Amino acid sequence: SLTAWYSGSHWEQETFRNRAFGNYSWAYFVMVFCNVVAPQLFWFKRFRTNLVAVMSVAMCVNIGMWFERFVIIVTSL
């Protein structure tokens, strides 16, 4: 997002807009949730010390990484 804005390239900015607000925006927001929001739970000691919570967040990040590749490939075609 910042790279698209900072580059000043119209094509890069349009690609970002398409990813965030286009037909596959649902996949983009799943990616953002899994890779950005879910790991924020580790700020709380209760989640860091609970094995089930750590595994849940780790699986969420795993899913988020798959969605990142999906978003990059599918929206670039």
PDB file of N, CA and C in Angstrom:
ATOM      1  N   SER A   1       0.823  -1.193   0.000  1.00  0.00           N
ATOM      2  CA  SER A   1       0.000   0.000   0.000  1.00  0.00           C
ATOM      3  C   SER A   1       0.868   1.258   0.000  1.00  0.00           C
ATOM      4  N   LEU A   2       1.820   1.351   0.919  1.00  0.00           N
ATOM      5  CA  LEU A   2       2.703   2.523   0.920  1.00  0.00           C
ATOM      6  C   LEU A   2       3.637   2.512  -0.280  1.00  0.00           C
ATOM      7  N   THR A   3       4.018   1.319  -0.707  1.00  0.00           N
ATOM      8  CA  THR A   3       4.886   1.224  -1.880  1.00  0.00           C
ATOM      9  C   THR A   3       4.171   1.751  -3.111  1.00  0.00           C
ATOM     10  N   ALA A   4       2.904   1.410  -3.259  1.00  0.00           N
ATOM     11  CA  ALA A   4       2.129   1.886  -4.409  1.00  0.00           C
ATOM     12  C   ALA A   4       1.997   3.413  -4.375  1.00  0.00           C
ATOM     13  N   TRP A   5       1.744   3.955  -3.209  1.00  0.00           N
ATOM     14  CA  TRP A   5       1.600   5.407  -3.082  1.00  0.00           C
ATOM     15  C   TRP A   5       2.940   6.110  -3.291  1.00  0.00           C
ATOM     16  N   TYR A   6       3.982   5.582  -2.659  1.00  0.00           N
ATOM     17  CA  TYR A   6       5.291   6.230  -2.700  1.00  0.00           C
ATOM     18  C   TYR A   6       5.934   6.147  -4.077  1.00  0.00           C
ATOM     19  N   SER A   7       5.644   5.107  -4.840  1.00  0.00           N
ATOM     20  CA  SER A   7       6.267   4.953  -6.157  1.00  0.00           C
ATOM     21  C   SER A   7       5.795   6.012  -7.134  1.00  0.00           C
ATOM     22  N   GLY A   8       4.581   6.487  -6.951  1.00  0.00           N
ATOM     23  CA  GLY A   8       4.043   7.486  -7.864  1.00  0.00           C
ATOM     24  C   GLY A   8       3.602   6.891  -9.192  1.00  0.00           C
ATOM     25  N   SER A   9       3.688   5.589  -9.335  1.00  0.00           N
ATOM     26  CA  SER A   9       3.311   4.920 -10.569  1.00  0.00           C
ATOM     27  C   SER A   9       1.797   4.717 -10.603  1.00  0.00           C
ATOM     28  N   HIS A  10       1.177   5.232 -11.637  1.00  0.00           N
ATOM     29  CA  HIS A  10      -0.267   5.084 -11.784  1.00  0.00           C
ATOM     30  C   HIS A  10      -0.652   3.611 -11.842  1.00  0.00           C
ATOM     31  N   TRP A  11       0.143   2.799 -12.531  1.00  0.00           N
ATOM     32  CA  TRP A  11      -0.174   1.374 -12.687  1.00  0.00           C
ATOM     33  C   TRP A  11      -0.084   0.636 -11.359  1.00  0.00           C
ATOM     34  N   GLU A  12       0.927   0.968 -10.581  1.00  0.00           N
ATOM     35  CA  GLU A  12       1.084   0.330  -9.262  1.00  0.00           C
ATOM     36  C   GLU A  12      -0.076   0.707  -8.339  1.00  0.00           C
ATOM     37  N   GLN A  13      -0.475   1.960  -8.371  1.00  0.00           N
ATOM     38  CA  GLN A  13      -1.591   2.421  -7.537  1.00  0.00           C
ATOM     39  C   GLN A  13      -2.903   1.767  -7.961  1.00  0.00           C
ATOM     40  N   GLU A  14      -3.107   1.635  -9.257  1.00  0.00           N
ATOM     41  CA  GLU A  14      -4.329   0.993  -9.750  1.00  0.00           C
ATOM     42  C   GLU A  14      -4.358  -0.487  -9.390  1.00  0.00           C
ATOM     43  N   THR A  15      -3.199  -1.144  -9.426  1.00  0.00           N
ATOM     44  CA  THR A  15      -3.130  -2.551  -9.024  1.00  0.00           C
ATOM     45  C   THR A  15      -3.498  -2.695  -7.551  1.00  0.00           C
ATOM     46  N   PHE A  16      -3.004  -1.797  -6.710  1.00  0.00           N
ATOM     47  CA  PHE A  16      -3.363  -1.850  -5.290  1.00  0.00           C
ATOM     48  C   PHE A  16      -4.856  -1.614  -5.089  1.00  0.00           C
ATOM     49  N   ARG A  17      -5.406  -0.609  -5.775  1.00  0.00           N
ATOM     50  CA  ARG A  17      -6.852  -0.345  -5.654  1.00  0.00           C
ATOM     51  C   ARG A  17      -7.670  -1.556  -6.078  1.00  0.00           C
ATOM     52  N   ASN A  18      -7.227  -2.215  -7.143  1.00  0.00           N
ATOM     53  CA  ASN A  18      -7.926  -3.410  -7.614  1.00  0.00           C
ATOM     54  C   ASN A  18      -7.867  -4.522  -6.570  1.00  0.00           C
ATOM     55  N   ARG A  19      -6.725  -4.681  -5.924  1.00  0.00           N
ATOM     56  CA  ARG A  19      -6.607  -5.728  -4.901  1.00  0.00           C
ATOM     57  C   ARG A  19      -7.486  -5.419  -3.692  1.00  0.00           C
ATOM     58  N   ALA A  20      -7.515  -4.174  -3.272  1.00  0.00           N
ATOM     59  CA  ALA A  20      -8.235  -3.815  -2.053  1.00  0.00           C
ATOM     60  C   ALA A  20      -9.734  -3.620  -2.272  1.00  0.00           C
ATOM     61  N   PHE A  21     -10.137  -3.212  -3.466  1.00  0.00           N
ATOM     62  CA  PHE A  21     -11.545  -2.881  -3.678  1.00  0.00           C
ATOM     63  C   PHE A  21     -12.167  -3.563  -4.890  1.00  0.00           C
ATOM     64  N   GLY A  22     -11.429  -4.440  -5.555  1.00  0.00           N
ATOM     65  CA  GLY A  22     -11.920  -5.118  -6.756  1.00  0.00           C
ATOM     66  C   GLY A  22     -12.686  -6.382  -6.432  1.00  0.00           C
ATOM     67  N   ASN A  23     -12.759  -7.255  -7.417  1.00  0.00           N
ATOM     68  CA  ASN A  23     -13.516  -8.503  -7.282  1.00  0.00           C
ATOM     69  C   ASN A  23     -12.956  -9.430  -6.210  1.00  0.00           C
ATOM     70  N   TYR A  24     -11.668  -9.348  -5.945  1.00  0.00           N
ATOM     71  CA  TYR A  24     -11.042 -10.234  -4.964  1.00  0.00           C
ATOM     72  C   TYR A  24     -10.692  -9.497  -3.671  1.00  0.00           C
ATOM     73  N   SER A  25     -11.429  -8.459  -3.354  1.00  0.00           N
ATOM     74  CA  SER A  25     -11.162  -7.716  -2.120  1.00  0.00           C
ATOM     75  C   SER A  25     -11.368  -8.589  -0.888  1.00  0.00           C
ATOM     76  N   TRP A  26     -12.277  -9.559  -0.985  1.00  0.00           N
ATOM     77  CA  TRP A  26     -12.499 -10.461   0.147  1.00  0.00           C
ATOM     78  C   TRP A  26     -11.222 -11.211   0.490  1.00  0.00           C
ATOM     79  N   ALA A  27     -10.476 -11.658  -0.512  1.00  0.00           N
ATOM     80  CA  ALA A  27      -9.229 -12.383  -0.272  1.00  0.00           C
ATOM     81  C   ALA A  27      -8.171 -11.448   0.304  1.00  0.00           C
ATOM     82  N   TYR A  28      -8.158 -10.212  -0.165  1.00  0.00           N
ATOM     83  CA  TYR A  28      -7.198  -9.222   0.348  1.00  0.00           C
ATOM     84  C   TYR A  28      -7.442  -8.980   1.838  1.00  0.00           C
ATOM     85  N   PHE A  29      -8.705  -8.833   2.224  1.00  0.00           N
ATOM     86  CA  PHE A  29      -8.990  -8.548   3.623  1.00  0.00           C
ATOM     87  C   PHE A  29      -8.828  -9.772   4.518  1.00  0.00           C
ATOM     88  N   VAL A  30      -9.024 -10.968   3.986  1.00  0.00           N
ATOM     89  CA  VAL A  30      -8.689 -12.184   4.745  1.00  0.00           C
ATOM     90  C   VAL A  30      -7.182 -12.213   4.992  1.00  0.00           C
ATOM     91  N   MET A  31      -6.404 -11.871   3.963  1.00  0.00           N
ATOM     92  CA  MET A  31      -4.951 -11.824   4.088  1.00  0.00           C
ATOM     93  C   MET A  31      -4.533 -10.811   5.152  1.00  0.00           C
ATOM     94  N   VAL A  32      -5.112  -9.621   5.106  1.00  0.00           N
ATOM     95  CA  VAL A  32      -4.758  -8.578   6.082  1.00  0.00           C
ATOM     96  C   VAL A  32      -5.125  -9.020   7.491  1.00  0.00           C
ATOM     97  N   PHE A  33      -6.302  -9.601   7.658  1.00  0.00           N
ATOM     98  CA  PHE A  33      -6.697 -10.055   8.989  1.00  0.00           C
ATOM     99  C   PHE A  33      -5.741 -11.116   9.518  1.00  0.00           C
ATOM    100  N   CYS A  34      -5.462 -12.110   8.693  1.00  0.00           N
ATOM    101  CA  CYS A  34      -4.628 -13.229   9.153  1.00  0.00           C
ATOM    102  C   CYS A  34      -3.177 -12.837   9.390  1.00  0.00           C
ATOM    103  N   ASN A  35      -2.637 -11.926   8.590  1.00  0.00           N
ATOM    104  CA  ASN A  35      -1.215 -11.591   8.696  1.00  0.00           C
ATOM    105  C   ASN A  35      -0.926 -10.355   9.529  1.00  0.00           C
ATOM    106  N   VAL A  36      -1.934  -9.526   9.774  1.00  0.00           N
ATOM    107  CA  VAL A  36      -1.698  -8.281  10.525  1.00  0.00           C
ATOM    108  C   VAL A  36      -2.480  -8.248  11.835  1.00  0.00           C
ATOM    109  N   VAL A  37      -3.751  -8.543  11.776  1.00  0.00           N
ATOM    110  CA  VAL A  37      -4.608  -8.404  12.958  1.00  0.00           C
ATOM    111  C   VAL A  37      -4.423  -9.563  13.934  1.00  0.00           C
ATOM    112  N   ALA A  38      -4.473 -10.794  13.445  1.00  0.00           N
ATOM    113  CA  ALA A  38      -4.385 -11.959  14.335  1.00  0.00           C
ATOM    114  C   ALA A  38      -3.094 -11.989  15.179  1.00  0.00           C
ATOM    115  N   PRO A  39      -1.918 -11.697  14.615  1.00  0.00           N
ATOM    116  CA  PRO A  39      -0.708 -11.725  15.453  1.00  0.00           C
ATOM    117  C   PRO A  39      -0.678 -10.645  16.545  1.00  0.00           C
ATOM    118  N   GLN A  40      -1.549  -9.662  16.457  1.00  0.00           N
ATOM    119  CA  GLN A  40      -1.597  -8.623  17.491  1.00  0.00           C
ATOM    120  C   GLN A  40      -2.056  -9.174  18.833  1.00  0.00           C
ATOM    121  N   LEU A  41      -2.656 -10.363  18.820  1.00  0.00           N
ATOM    122  CA  LEU A  41      -3.064 -10.997  20.079  1.00  0.00           C
ATOM    123  C   LEU A  41      -1.864 -11.317  20.959  1.00  0.00           C
ATOM    124  N   PHE A  42      -0.697 -11.442  20.350  1.00  0.00           N
ATOM    125  CA  PHE A  42       0.503 -11.785  21.122  1.00  0.00           C
ATOM    126  C   PHE A  42       0.993 -10.642  22.010  1.00  0.00           C
ATOM    127  N   TRP A  43       0.372  -9.483  21.924  1.00  0.00           N
ATOM    128  CA  TRP A  43       0.696  -8.402  22.854  1.00  0.00           C
ATOM    129  C   TRP A  43       0.226  -8.758  24.271  1.00  0.00           C
ATOM    130  N   PHE A  44      -0.725  -9.676  24.371  1.00  0.00           N
ATOM    131  CA  PHE A  44      -1.287 -10.052  25.658  1.00  0.00           C
ATOM    132  C   PHE A  44      -0.660 -11.358  26.127  1.00  0.00           C
ATOM    133  N   LYS A  45      -0.163 -11.357  27.354  1.00  0.00           N
ATOM    134  CA  LYS A  45       0.523 -12.527  27.897  1.00  0.00           C
ATOM    135  C   LYS A  45      -0.386 -13.749  27.924  1.00  0.00           C
ATOM    136  N   ARG A  46      -1.666 -13.535  28.132  1.00  0.00           N
ATOM    137  CA  ARG A  46      -2.629 -14.641  28.172  1.00  0.00           C
ATOM    138  C   ARG A  46      -2.607 -15.460  26.879  1.00  0.00           C
ATOM    139  N   PHE A  47      -2.439 -14.798  25.757  1.00  0.00           N
ATOM    140  CA  PHE A  47      -2.396 -15.492  24.470  1.00  0.00           C
ATOM    141  C   PHE A  47      -1.021 -16.077  24.185  1.00  0.00           C
ATOM    142  N   ARG A  48       0.030 -15.378  24.612  1.00  0.00           N
ATOM    143  CA  ARG A  48       1.399 -15.866  24.366  1.00  0.00           C
ATOM    144  C   ARG A  48       1.699 -17.150  25.115  1.00  0.00           C
ATOM    145  N   THR A  49       1.064 -17.331  26.266  1.00  0.00           N
ATOM    146  CA  THR A  49       1.380 -18.490  27.101  1.00  0.00           C
ATOM    147  C   THR A  49       0.389 -19.636  26.939  1.00  0.00           C
ATOM    148  N   ASN A  50      -0.610 -19.468  26.104  1.00  0.00           N
ATOM    149  CA  ASN A  50      -1.608 -20.499  25.870  1.00  0.00           C
ATOM    150  C   ASN A  50      -1.275 -21.220  24.562  1.00  0.00           C
ATOM    151  N   LEU A  51      -0.971 -22.501  24.650  1.00  0.00           N
ATOM    152  CA  LEU A  51      -0.545 -23.271  23.475  1.00  0.00           C
ATOM    153  C   LEU A  51      -1.623 -23.317  22.392  1.00  0.00           C
ATOM    154  N   VAL A  52      -2.875 -23.435  22.790  1.00  0.00           N
ATOM    155  CA  VAL A  52      -3.965 -23.484  21.811  1.00  0.00           C
ATOM    156  C   VAL A  52      -4.068 -22.145  21.081  1.00  0.00           C
ATOM    157  N   ALA A  53      -3.936 -21.050  21.798  1.00  0.00           N
ATOM    158  CA  ALA A  53      -4.002 -19.725  21.172  1.00  0.00           C
ATOM    159  C   ALA A  53      -2.823 -19.514  20.227  1.00  0.00           C
ATOM    160  N   VAL A  54      -1.637 -19.937  20.639  1.00  0.00           N
ATOM    161  CA  VAL A  54      -0.455 -19.793  19.780  1.00  0.00           C
ATOM    162  C   VAL A  54      -0.626 -20.616  18.508  1.00  0.00           C
ATOM    163  N   MET A  55      -1.098 -21.827  18.633  1.00  0.00           N
ATOM    164  CA  MET A  55      -1.309 -22.675  17.456  1.00  0.00           C
ATOM    165  C   MET A  55      -2.401 -22.105  16.553  1.00  0.00           C
ATOM    166  N   SER A  56      -3.446 -21.550  17.138  1.00  0.00           N
ATOM    167  CA  SER A  56      -4.527 -20.955  16.347  1.00  0.00           C
ATOM    168  C   SER A  56      -4.032 -19.764  15.544  1.00  0.00           C
ATOM    169  N   VAL A  57      -3.274 -18.904  16.188  1.00  0.00           N
ATOM    170  CA  VAL A  57      -2.731 -17.739  15.482  1.00  0.00           C
ATOM    171  C   VAL A  57      -1.728 -18.192  14.425  1.00  0.00           C
ATOM    172  N   ALA A  58      -0.923 -19.191  14.743  1.00  0.00           N
ATOM    173  CA  ALA A  58       0.042 -19.696  13.765  1.00  0.00           C
ATOM    174  C   ALA A  58      -0.660 -20.263  12.533  1.00  0.00           C
ATOM    175  N   MET A  59      -1.742 -20.986  12.725  1.00  0.00           N
ATOM    176  CA  MET A  59      -2.506 -21.510  11.590  1.00  0.00           C
ATOM    177  C   MET A  59      -3.161 -20.384  10.807  1.00  0.00           C
ATOM    178  N   CYS A  60      -3.626 -19.368  11.518  1.00  0.00           N
ATOM    179  CA  CYS A  60      -4.221 -18.206  10.854  1.00  0.00           C
ATOM    180  C   CYS A  60      -3.174 -17.510   9.985  1.00  0.00           C
ATOM    181  N   VAL A  61      -1.971 -17.359  10.490  1.00  0.00           N
ATOM    182  CA  VAL A  61      -0.892 -16.742   9.709  1.00  0.00           C
ATOM    183  C   VAL A  61      -0.547 -17.622   8.505  1.00  0.00           C
ATOM    184  N   ASN A  62      -0.555 -18.925   8.691  1.00  0.00           N
ATOM    185  CA  ASN A  62      -0.318 -19.850   7.581  1.00  0.00           C
ATOM    186  C   ASN A  62      -1.356 -19.657   6.477  1.00  0.00           C
ATOM    187  N   ILE A  63      -2.600 -19.556   6.857  1.00  0.00           N
ATOM    188  CA  ILE A  63      -3.678 -19.311   5.897  1.00  0.00           C
ATOM    189  C   ILE A  63      -3.486 -17.952   5.237  1.00  0.00           C
ATOM    190  N   GLY A  64      -3.097 -16.965   6.037  1.00  0.00           N
ATOM    191  CA  GLY A  64      -2.863 -15.629   5.505  1.00  0.00           C
ATOM    192  C   GLY A  64      -1.740 -15.595   4.479  1.00  0.00           C
ATOM    193  N   MET A  65      -0.705 -16.395   4.684  1.00  0.00           N
ATOM    194  CA  MET A  65       0.393 -16.444   3.716  1.00  0.00           C
ATOM    195  C   MET A  65      -0.066 -17.091   2.412  1.00  0.00           C
ATOM    196  N   TRP A  66      -0.940 -18.086   2.517  1.00  0.00           N
ATOM    197  CA  TRP A  66      -1.494 -18.679   1.299  1.00  0.00           C
ATOM    198  C   TRP A  66      -2.322 -17.641   0.549  1.00  0.00           C
ATOM    199  N   PHE A  67      -3.149 -16.883   1.287  1.00  0.00           N
ATOM    200  CA  PHE A  67      -3.967 -15.848   0.653  1.00  0.00           C
ATOM    201  C   PHE A  67      -3.101 -14.740   0.062  1.00  0.00           C
ATOM    202  N   GLU A  68      -1.962 -14.455   0.664  1.00  0.00           N
ATOM    203  CA  GLU A  68      -1.061 -13.445   0.093  1.00  0.00           C
ATOM    204  C   GLU A  68      -0.594 -13.871  -1.300  1.00  0.00           C
ATOM    205  N   ARG A  69      -0.196 -15.115  -1.436  1.00  0.00           N
ATOM    206  CA  ARG A  69       0.229 -15.608  -2.747  1.00  0.00           C
ATOM    207  C   ARG A  69      -0.935 -15.637  -3.724  1.00  0.00           C
ATOM    208  N   PHE A  70      -2.102 -16.029  -3.236  1.00  0.00           N
ATOM    209  CA  PHE A  70      -3.294 -16.036  -4.079  1.00  0.00           C
ATOM    210  C   PHE A  70      -3.612 -14.633  -4.595  1.00  0.00           C
ATOM    211  N   VAL A  71      -3.571 -13.647  -3.711  1.00  0.00           N
ATOM    212  CA  VAL A  71      -3.879 -12.269  -4.093  1.00  0.00           C
ATOM    213  C   VAL A  71      -2.844 -11.749  -5.105  1.00  0.00           C
ATOM    214  N   ILE A  72      -1.590 -12.041  -4.867  1.00  0.00           N
ATOM    215  CA  ILE A  72      -0.552 -11.567  -5.784  1.00  0.00           C
ATOM    216  C   ILE A  72      -0.730 -12.177  -7.166  1.00  0.00           C
ATOM    217  N   ILE A  73      -0.925 -13.470  -7.232  1.00  0.00           N
ATOM    218  CA  ILE A  73      -1.016 -14.159  -8.523  1.00  0.00           C
ATOM    219  C   ILE A  73      -2.318 -13.826  -9.245  1.00  0.00           C
ATOM    220  N   VAL A  74      -3.434 -14.013  -8.585  1.00  0.00           N
ATOM    221  CA  VAL A  74      -4.732 -13.886  -9.255  1.00  0.00           C
ATOM    222  C   VAL A  74      -5.014 -12.448  -9.670  1.00  0.00           C
ATOM    223  N   THR A  75      -4.737 -11.487  -8.811  1.00  0.00           N
ATOM    224  CA  THR A  75      -5.050 -10.095  -9.183  1.00  0.00           C
ATOM    225  C   THR A  75      -4.044  -9.509 -10.153  1.00  0.00           C
ATOM    226  N   SER A  76      -2.920 -10.168 -10.356  1.00  0.00           N
ATOM    227  CA  SER A  76      -1.927  -9.669 -11.319  1.00  0.00           C
ATOM    228  C   SER A  76      -2.159 -10.186 -12.724  1.00  0.00           C
ATOM    229  N   LEU A  77      -2.965 -11.229 -12.858  1.00  0.00           N
ATOM    230  CA  LEU A  77      -3.195 -11.807 -14.179  1.00  0.00           C
ATOM    231  C   LEU A  77      -4.141 -10.963 -15.018  1.00  0.00           C
TER     232      LEU A  77
END
